[in-house]
Structures are given as structure tokens and as C-alpha cells.
Short mmCIF file of C-alpha atoms in Angstrom, two decimals:
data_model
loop_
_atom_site.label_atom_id
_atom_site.label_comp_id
_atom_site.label_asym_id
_atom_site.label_seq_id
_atom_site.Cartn_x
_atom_site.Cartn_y
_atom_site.Cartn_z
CA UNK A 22 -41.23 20.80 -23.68
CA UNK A 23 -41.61 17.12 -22.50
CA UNK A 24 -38.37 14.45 -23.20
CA UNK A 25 -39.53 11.34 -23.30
CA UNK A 26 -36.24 9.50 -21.80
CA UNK A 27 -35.72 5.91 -22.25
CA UNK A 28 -33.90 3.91 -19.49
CA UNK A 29 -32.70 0.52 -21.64
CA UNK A 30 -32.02 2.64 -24.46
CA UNK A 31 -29.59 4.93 -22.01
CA UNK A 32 -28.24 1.53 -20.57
CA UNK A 33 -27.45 0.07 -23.49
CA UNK A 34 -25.66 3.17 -24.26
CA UNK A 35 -23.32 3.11 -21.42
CA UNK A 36 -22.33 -0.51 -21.60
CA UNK A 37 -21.29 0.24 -24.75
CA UNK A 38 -19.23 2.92 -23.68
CA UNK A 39 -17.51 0.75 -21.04
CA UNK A 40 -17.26 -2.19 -23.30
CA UNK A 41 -16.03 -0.01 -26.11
CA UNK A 42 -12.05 -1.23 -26.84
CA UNK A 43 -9.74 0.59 -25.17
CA UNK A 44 -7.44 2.98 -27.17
CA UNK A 45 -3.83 4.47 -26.23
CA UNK A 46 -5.43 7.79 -25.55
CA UNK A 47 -8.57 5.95 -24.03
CA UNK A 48 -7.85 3.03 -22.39
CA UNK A 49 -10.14 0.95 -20.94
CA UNK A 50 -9.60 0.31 -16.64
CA UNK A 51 -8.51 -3.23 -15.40
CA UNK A 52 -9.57 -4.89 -12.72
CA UNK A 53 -7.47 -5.22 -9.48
CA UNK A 54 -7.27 -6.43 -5.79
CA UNK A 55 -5.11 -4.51 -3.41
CA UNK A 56 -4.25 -5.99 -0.17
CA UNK A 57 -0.76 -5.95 2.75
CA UNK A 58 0.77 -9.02 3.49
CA UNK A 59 3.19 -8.88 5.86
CA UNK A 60 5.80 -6.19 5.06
CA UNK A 61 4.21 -5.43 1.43
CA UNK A 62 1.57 -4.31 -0.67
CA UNK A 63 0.28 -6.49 -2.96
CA UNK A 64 -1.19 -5.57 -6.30
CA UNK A 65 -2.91 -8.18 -8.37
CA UNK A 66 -4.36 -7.24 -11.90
CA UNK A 67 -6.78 -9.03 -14.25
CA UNK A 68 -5.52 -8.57 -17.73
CA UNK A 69 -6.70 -12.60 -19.58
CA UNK A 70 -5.39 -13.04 -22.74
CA UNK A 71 -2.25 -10.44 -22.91
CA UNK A 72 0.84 -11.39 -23.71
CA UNK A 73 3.56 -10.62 -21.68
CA UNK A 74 5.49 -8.43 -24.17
CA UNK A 75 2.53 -6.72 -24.33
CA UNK A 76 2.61 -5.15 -20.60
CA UNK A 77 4.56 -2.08 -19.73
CA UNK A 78 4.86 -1.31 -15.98
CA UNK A 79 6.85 2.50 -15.09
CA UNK A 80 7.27 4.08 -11.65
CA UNK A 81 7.67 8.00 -11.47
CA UNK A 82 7.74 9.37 -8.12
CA UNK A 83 5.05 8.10 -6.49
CA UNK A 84 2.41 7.25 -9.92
CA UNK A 85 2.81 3.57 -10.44
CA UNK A 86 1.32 3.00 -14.20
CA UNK A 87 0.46 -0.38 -15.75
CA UNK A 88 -0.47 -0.52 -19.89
CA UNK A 89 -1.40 -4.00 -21.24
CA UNK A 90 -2.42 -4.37 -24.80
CA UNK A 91 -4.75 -7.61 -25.98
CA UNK A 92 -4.42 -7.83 -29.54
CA UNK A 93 -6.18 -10.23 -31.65
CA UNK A 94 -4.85 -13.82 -31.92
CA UNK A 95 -3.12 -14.16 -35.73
CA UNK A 96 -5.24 -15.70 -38.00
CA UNK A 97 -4.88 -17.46 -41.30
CA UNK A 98 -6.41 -15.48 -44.31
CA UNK A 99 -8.50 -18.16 -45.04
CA UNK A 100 -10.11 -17.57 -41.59
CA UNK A 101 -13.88 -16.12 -41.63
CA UNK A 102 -14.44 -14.92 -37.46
CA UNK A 103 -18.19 -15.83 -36.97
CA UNK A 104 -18.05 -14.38 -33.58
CA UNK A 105 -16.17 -11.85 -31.81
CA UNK A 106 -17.23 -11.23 -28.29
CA UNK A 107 -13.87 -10.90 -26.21
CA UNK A 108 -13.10 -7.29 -25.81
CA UNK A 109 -9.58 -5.91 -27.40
CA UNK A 110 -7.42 -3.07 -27.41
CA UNK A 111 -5.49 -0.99 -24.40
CA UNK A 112 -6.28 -1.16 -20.85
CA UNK A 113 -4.69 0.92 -18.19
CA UNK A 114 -4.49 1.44 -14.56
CA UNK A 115 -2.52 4.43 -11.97
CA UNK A 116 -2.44 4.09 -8.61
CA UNK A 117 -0.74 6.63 -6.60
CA UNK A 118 1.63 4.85 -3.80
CA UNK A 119 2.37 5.98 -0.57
CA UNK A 120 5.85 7.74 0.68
CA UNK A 121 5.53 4.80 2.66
CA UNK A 122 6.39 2.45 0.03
CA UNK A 123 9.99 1.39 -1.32
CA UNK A 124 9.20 1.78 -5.04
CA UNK A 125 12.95 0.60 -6.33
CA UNK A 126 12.18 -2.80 -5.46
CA UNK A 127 8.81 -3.86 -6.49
CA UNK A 128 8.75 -7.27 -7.81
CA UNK A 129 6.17 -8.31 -10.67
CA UNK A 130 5.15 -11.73 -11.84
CA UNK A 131 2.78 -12.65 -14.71
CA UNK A 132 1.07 -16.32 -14.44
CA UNK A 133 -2.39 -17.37 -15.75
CA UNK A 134 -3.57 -13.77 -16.93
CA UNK A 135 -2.59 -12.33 -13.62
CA UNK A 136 -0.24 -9.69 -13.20
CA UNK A 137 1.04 -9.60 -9.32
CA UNK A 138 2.88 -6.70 -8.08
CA UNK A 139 4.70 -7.29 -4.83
CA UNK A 140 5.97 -3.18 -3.12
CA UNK A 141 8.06 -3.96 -0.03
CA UNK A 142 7.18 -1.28 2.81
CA UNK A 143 10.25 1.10 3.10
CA UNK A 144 12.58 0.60 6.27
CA UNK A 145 12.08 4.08 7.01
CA UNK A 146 8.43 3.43 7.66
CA UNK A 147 8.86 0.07 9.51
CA UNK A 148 8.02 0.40 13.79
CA UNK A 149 11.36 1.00 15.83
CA UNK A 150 12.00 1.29 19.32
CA UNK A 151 13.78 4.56 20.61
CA UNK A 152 15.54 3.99 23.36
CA UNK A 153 15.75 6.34 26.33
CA UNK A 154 18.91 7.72 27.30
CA UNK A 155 19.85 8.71 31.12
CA UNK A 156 21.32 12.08 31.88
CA UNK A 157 23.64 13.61 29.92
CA UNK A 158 22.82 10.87 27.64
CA UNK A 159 21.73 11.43 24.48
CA UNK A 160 18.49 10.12 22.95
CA UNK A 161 19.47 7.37 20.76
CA UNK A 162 17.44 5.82 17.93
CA UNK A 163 18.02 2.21 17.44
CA UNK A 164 16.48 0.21 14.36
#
């Protein structure tokens, strides 16, 4: 049997897929940089047009979760939308942190459709000298 398979037609099919709105039990992915500086992690997410009450950011264990939610702007009823290209609905992102990582005090700031996450690097995983002890001298860890 011969399947005649066409390549624009199975193109257009995924990018609808991926630009398809995002639900609560199929959100769509946000885009994010990752990068240290200094004695943290930062974690900077593109989420335009979400309000801030509409971002939810939980912690459990070591899954760090972020849930945005654009909804549409509020319009008047007498309001005909001629064009609707900006995509809506739930987007969603997990990144698994390292033991490494002090999760209790990550910081998070929201300016200009950016959501910046700021994970300090635990103490426990910081370099330390150990210093040598003579003799009967114990070895003594000093931070």
C-alpha cells in the first residue's frame, strides 16, 4: 500500500499542536534562561502579558513548579475582536533542583513579563578548608 505523506500539511499540524492554548491538565512550556551568578542560581522565565496574581510558584522537595495563567484582557460587550493572534491559557514549567541548592530561601521578582527566580547555593555545599590537626590532634573542620 503506498501513503502519500505530506510534509507542510504534517507541519502545520504540529505548530498547531504547540501553539494550541495551554490547559490546566495540558499546559503549554515557557521559555527560560538558567544561569549561576555568584553564590546562586538564577532562573528567569518569559511569561508577557500575565498578571501577577495569576502566577503560582511551589517547592516540594527538590521539584520547583511555576503555573502562570494569561487570560484575556476584559472587554466591553460592545467589543467585536477582529483579530486574535496572542496565544492564551496555562503555561507551566518543573525543574528539578539540586541537593545543592537552599530551596527555603529563593527569592522571586516579577518586572516587565519576566519572572526571576534567585536560589542561593546551600552553605553546606559552599568550598571550606579542613584544617590539619598534629598528633593527637583531632581533624577539625572549619567553615
Amino acid at each position: 500500500m503506498l501513503m502519500r505523506i505530506d510534509p507542510l500539511r504534517e507541519l502545520d499540524r504540529m505548530a498547531q499542536q504547540l501553539m494550541a492554548p495551554g490547559t490546566w491538565s495540558k499546559p503549554s512550556v515557557m521559555p527560560m534562561d538558567a544561569y549561576r551568578e555568584g553564590d546562586e542560581y538564577v532562573v528567569a522565565f518569559d511569561i508577557p502579558g500575565v498578571a501577577e496574581d495569576a502566577l503560582d510558584i511551589d517547592v516540594e522537595r527538590n521539584m520547583l513548579t511555576v503555573k502562570a495563567e494569561r487570560r484575556p484582557a476584559a472587554k466591553a460587550d460592545d467589543v467585536k475582536m477582529e483579530l486574535s493572534e496572542r496565544p492564551l491559557g496555562v503555561l507551566s514549567r518543573q525543574i528539578v533542583l539540586a541537593d545543592t541548592l537552599d530551596t527555603e530561601h529563593i527569592q522571586a521578582d516579577y518586572d516587565a513579563g519576566v519572572l526571576t527566580l534567585r536560589i542561593p547555593i546551600a552553605e553546606r555545599a559552599k568550598p571550606r578548608k579542613i584544617s590539619i590537626g598534629v598528633g593527637s590532634d583531632r581533624n577539625e573542620i572549619s567553615g
